[in-house]
mmCIF file of C-alpha atoms in Angstrom:
data_model
loop_
_atom_site.group_PDB
_atom_site.id
_atom_site.type_symbol
_atom_site.label_atom_id
_atom_site.label_comp_id
_atom_site.label_asym_id
_atom_site.label_seq_id
_atom_site.Cartn_x
_atom_site.Cartn_y
_atom_site.Cartn_z
ATOM 1 C CA UNK H 1 -9.155 22.992 -0.274
ATOM 2 C CA UNK H 2 -7.152 23.137 2.914
ATOM 3 C CA UNK H 3 -9.333 22.240 5.877
ATOM 4 C CA UNK H 4 -11.892 20.489 3.400
ATOM 5 C CA UNK H 5 -14.251 18.149 5.484
ATOM 6 C CA UNK H 6 -16.923 17.397 2.900
ATOM 7 C CA UNK H 7 -16.800 13.655 2.157
ATOM 8 C CA UNK H 8 -19.432 13.452 -0.456
ATOM 9 C CA UNK H 9 -19.440 15.711 -3.455
ATOM 10 C CA UNK H 10 -21.348 15.599 -6.768
ATOM 11 C CA UNK H 11 -18.969 17.079 -9.618
ATOM 12 C CA UNK H 12 -15.217 17.849 -9.138
ATOM 13 C CA UNK H 13 -13.445 19.848 -11.455
ATOM 14 C CA UNK H 14 -9.727 20.560 -11.061
ATOM 15 C CA UNK H 15 -8.822 22.622 -14.185
ATOM 16 C CA UNK H 16 -6.349 25.162 -15.258
ATOM 17 C CA UNK H 17 -4.078 25.453 -12.401
ATOM 18 C CA UNK H 18 -0.619 26.980 -12.497
ATOM 19 C CA UNK H 19 0.909 26.002 -9.140
ATOM 20 C CA UNK H 20 -1.128 22.920 -7.896
ATOM 21 C CA UNK H 21 1.322 19.917 -7.309
ATOM 22 C CA UNK H 22 -1.151 17.252 -5.719
ATOM 23 C CA UNK H 23 -4.672 17.169 -4.389
ATOM 24 C CA UNK H 24 -3.718 15.771 -1.024
ATOM 25 C CA UNK H 25 -6.240 18.073 0.930
ATOM 26 C CA UNK H 26 -8.756 15.985 -0.819
ATOM 27 C CA UNK H 27 -7.811 12.693 0.934
ATOM 28 C CA UNK H 28 -11.371 13.054 2.927
ATOM 29 C CA UNK H 29 -13.305 12.794 -0.319
ATOM 30 C CA UNK H 30 -14.886 9.257 -0.272
ATOM 31 C CA UNK H 31 -17.606 9.637 -2.880
ATOM 32 C CA UNK H 32 -18.836 11.367 -6.218
ATOM 33 C CA UNK H 33 -22.555 11.198 -6.599
ATOM 34 C CA UNK H 34 -24.418 12.440 -9.595
ATOM 35 C CA UNK H 35 -21.485 14.034 -11.368
ATOM 36 C CA UNK H 36 -17.988 13.615 -12.958
ATOM 37 C CA UNK H 37 -14.437 13.981 -12.149
ATOM 38 C CA UNK H 38 -12.434 16.191 -14.535
ATOM 39 C CA UNK H 39 -8.695 16.752 -13.883
ATOM 40 C CA UNK H 40 -7.592 19.079 -16.805
ATOM 41 C CA UNK H 41 -4.845 21.571 -17.823
ATOM 42 C CA UNK H 42 -3.030 21.466 -14.621
ATOM 43 C CA UNK H 43 0.784 22.406 -15.512
ATOM 44 C CA UNK H 44 2.561 21.245 -12.319
ATOM 45 C CA UNK H 45 0.315 18.484 -11.070
ATOM 46 C CA UNK H 46 2.205 15.545 -10.451
ATOM 47 C CA UNK H 47 0.030 13.148 -8.143
ATOM 48 C CA UNK H 48 -3.673 11.957 -7.723
ATOM 49 C CA UNK H 49 -2.832 10.104 -4.543
ATOM 50 C CA UNK H 50 -5.216 12.463 -2.675
ATOM 51 C CA UNK H 51 -7.935 10.585 -4.056
ATOM 52 C CA UNK H 52 -7.134 7.393 -2.444
ATOM 53 C CA UNK H 53 -10.051 7.353 -0.386
ATOM 54 C CA UNK H 54 -12.534 7.905 -3.314
ATOM 55 C CA UNK H 55 -14.568 4.727 -3.474
ATOM 56 C CA UNK H 56 -17.654 3.544 -5.595
ATOM 57 C CA UNK H 57 -19.117 5.043 -8.902
ATOM 58 C CA UNK H 58 -18.307 8.040 -10.731
ATOM 59 C CA UNK H 59 -21.745 8.563 -12.014
ATOM 60 C CA UNK H 60 -20.717 10.890 -14.800
ATOM 61 C CA UNK H 61 -17.492 10.944 -16.600
ATOM 62 C CA UNK H 62 -13.846 10.486 -15.941
ATOM 63 C CA UNK H 63 -11.631 13.172 -17.746
ATOM 64 C CA UNK H 64 -7.980 13.513 -17.509
ATOM 65 C CA UNK H 65 -6.667 15.784 -20.062
ATOM 66 C CA UNK H 66 -3.486 18.040 -20.457
ATOM 67 C CA UNK H 67 -1.788 17.676 -17.257
ATOM 68 C CA UNK H 68 1.854 18.167 -18.321
ATOM 69 C CA UNK H 69 3.815 16.372 -15.306
ATOM 70 C CA UNK H 70 1.294 13.721 -14.422
ATOM 71 C CA UNK H 71 3.075 10.256 -14.718
ATOM 72 C CA UNK H 72 0.608 7.693 -13.121
ATOM 73 C CA UNK H 73 -3.069 7.727 -12.035
ATOM 74 C CA UNK H 74 -2.195 6.180 -8.720
ATOM 75 C CA UNK H 75 -4.878 7.278 -6.126
ATOM 76 C CA UNK H 76 -7.863 6.508 -8.338
ATOM 77 C CA UNK H 77 -7.608 2.750 -7.638
ATOM 78 C CA UNK H 78 -11.110 2.993 -5.569
ATOM 79 C CA UNK H 79 -13.057 3.995 -8.439
ATOM 80 C CA UNK H 80 -15.240 0.898 -9.026
ATOM 81 C CA UNK H 81 -17.220 2.107 -11.991
ATOM 82 C CA UNK H 82 -17.467 5.160 -14.422
ATOM 83 C CA UNK H 83 -21.183 5.437 -15.644
ATOM 84 C CA UNK H 84 -20.278 8.241 -18.316
ATOM 85 C CA UNK H 85 -17.240 8.106 -20.748
ATOM 86 C CA UNK H 86 -13.544 7.707 -19.988
ATOM 87 C CA UNK H 87 -11.229 10.333 -21.648
ATOM 88 C CA UNK H 88 -7.575 10.471 -21.198
ATOM 89 C CA UNK H 89 -5.690 12.762 -23.473
ATOM 90 C CA UNK H 90 -2.687 15.172 -23.939
ATOM 91 C CA UNK H 91 -0.897 13.879 -20.813
ATOM 92 C CA UNK H 92 2.785 13.854 -22.120
ATOM 93 C CA UNK H 93 4.422 12.241 -19.114
ATOM 94 C CA UNK H 94 1.871 9.822 -18.318
ATOM 95 C CA UNK H 95 3.303 6.086 -18.472
ATOM 96 C CA UNK H 96 0.547 4.160 -16.624
ATOM 97 C CA UNK H 97 -2.982 4.160 -16.314
ATOM 98 C CA UNK H 98 -2.980 1.202 -13.749
ATOM 99 C CA UNK H 99 -4.883 3.281 -11.221
ATOM 100 C CA UNK H 100 -7.998 2.641 -13.044
ATOM 101 C CA UNK H 101 -7.665 -0.925 -12.246
ATOM 102 C CA UNK H 102 -10.803 -0.848 -10.013
ATOM 103 C CA UNK H 103 -13.305 0.118 -12.863
ATOM 104 C CA UNK H 104 -15.755 -2.707 -13.562
ATOM 105 C CA UNK H 105 -18.470 -3.000 -16.107
ATOM 106 C CA UNK H 106 -19.581 -0.862 -19.067
ATOM 107 C CA UNK H 107 -18.535 2.781 -19.774
ATOM 108 C CA UNK H 108 -20.186 5.068 -22.290
ATOM 109 C CA UNK H 109 -17.089 5.172 -24.405
ATOM 110 C CA UNK H 110 -13.237 5.088 -24.123
ATOM 111 C CA UNK H 111 -10.796 7.787 -25.695
ATOM 112 C CA UNK H 112 -7.091 7.679 -25.009
ATOM 113 C CA UNK H 113 -5.093 9.920 -27.378
ATOM 114 C CA UNK H 114 -1.898 11.740 -27.329
ATOM 115 C CA UNK H 115 -0.247 10.501 -24.213
ATOM 116 C CA UNK H 116 3.170 10.147 -25.798
ATOM 117 C CA UNK H 117 4.780 7.955 -22.916
ATOM 118 C CA UNK H 118 1.880 5.604 -22.177
ATOM 119 C CA UNK H 119 3.179 2.138 -22.670
ATOM 120 C CA UNK H 120 -0.067 -0.187 -22.310
ATOM 121 C CA UNK H 121 -3.931 0.294 -21.684
ATOM 122 C CA UNK H 122 -3.145 -1.723 -18.504
ATOM 123 C CA UNK H 123 -5.522 -0.712 -15.802
ATOM 124 C CA UNK H 124 -8.674 -1.221 -17.892
ATOM 125 C CA UNK H 125 -9.157 -4.955 -17.888
ATOM 126 C CA UNK H 126 -12.383 -4.572 -15.678
ATOM 127 C CA UNK H 127 -14.212 -2.612 -18.362
ATOM 128 C CA UNK H 128 -16.405 -5.098 -20.007
ATOM 129 C CA UNK H 129 -18.116 -2.760 -22.792
ATOM 130 C CA UNK H 130 -19.318 0.404 -23.995
ATOM 131 C CA UNK H 131 -22.868 1.757 -24.263
ATOM 132 C CA UNK H 132 -22.455 4.553 -26.542
ATOM 133 C CA UNK H 133 -19.857 6.481 -28.801
ATOM 134 C CA UNK H 134 -18.227 9.659 -29.463
ATOM 135 C CA UNK H 135 -19.698 12.168 -32.008
ATOM 136 C CA UNK H 136 -17.073 10.571 -34.567
ATOM 137 C CA UNK H 137 -18.819 7.377 -33.834
ATOM 138 C CA UNK H 138 -16.277 5.453 -32.112
ATOM 139 C CA UNK H 139 -16.888 3.615 -28.990
ATOM 140 C CA UNK H 140 -13.247 3.093 -28.472
ATOM 141 C CA UNK H 141 -10.664 5.356 -29.852
ATOM 142 C CA UNK H 142 -6.962 5.126 -28.963
ATOM 143 C CA UNK H 143 -4.723 6.869 -31.177
ATOM 144 C CA UNK H 144 -1.443 9.178 -31.160
ATOM 145 C CA UNK H 145 0.106 7.205 -28.004
ATOM 146 C CA UNK H 146 3.732 7.227 -29.547
ATOM 147 C CA UNK H 147 5.122 4.450 -27.039
ATOM 148 C CA UNK H 148 2.135 2.373 -26.737
ATOM 149 C CA UNK H 149 3.018 -1.254 -26.952
ATOM 150 C CA UNK H 150 0.151 -3.117 -25.491
ATOM 151 C CA UNK H 151 -3.823 -3.070 -25.805
ATOM 152 C CA UNK H 152 -4.229 -5.951 -23.384
ATOM 153 C CA UNK H 153 -6.225 -3.785 -21.230
ATOM 154 C CA UNK H 154 -9.140 -4.010 -23.650
ATOM 155 C CA UNK H 155 -9.143 -7.786 -23.681
ATOM 156 C CA UNK H 156 -12.260 -7.973 -21.410
ATOM 157 C CA UNK H 157 -14.343 -5.894 -23.788
ATOM 158 C CA UNK H 158 -17.466 -8.519 -24.794
ATOM 159 C CA UNK H 159 -20.115 -8.494 -27.292
ATOM 160 C CA UNK H 160 -20.796 -5.770 -29.577
ATOM 161 C CA UNK H 161 -20.353 -2.099 -28.820
ATOM 162 C CA UNK H 162 -22.614 0.310 -30.664
ATOM 163 C CA UNK H 163 -19.974 2.395 -32.278
ATOM 164 C CA UNK H 164 -16.642 1.630 -34.163
ATOM 165 C CA UNK H 165 -13.137 0.955 -32.778
ATOM 166 C CA UNK H 166 -10.109 2.720 -33.806
ATOM 167 C CA UNK H 167 -6.546 1.799 -32.519
#
């Protein structure tokens, strides 16, 4: 992505990299229109700060899965809404999801699993509800996060959700 000058993309997938440590060349990216953001199975990725200029809505999903060295979601603060689902799974060094604090409104569903060092769900306070559910029938599914001490980040979920809640 060196020399990248496109500022608006549809979907973006950063997946299965073995040497990528950061996404700094994507600092020019300001919006994702009509698609999702997938950051999956990147064994050396340590920073998402290159997304710091990303603003507005992610029209699809936000998926952060299997990133062995990623400790925080800093750099994603400018995302104002996620119209699809939010999926955070199997990031063994992830201690904080506060980088998602800009997200407001309703998401399709929330899945947070197997992030062994995650301490809290702080960063999800702006999410007010869920409009759908996983195939398992849950709208909110939080499990196998060994060091999780607080779910206060879910405190602004209002009204009913179409599926179950598993924590």
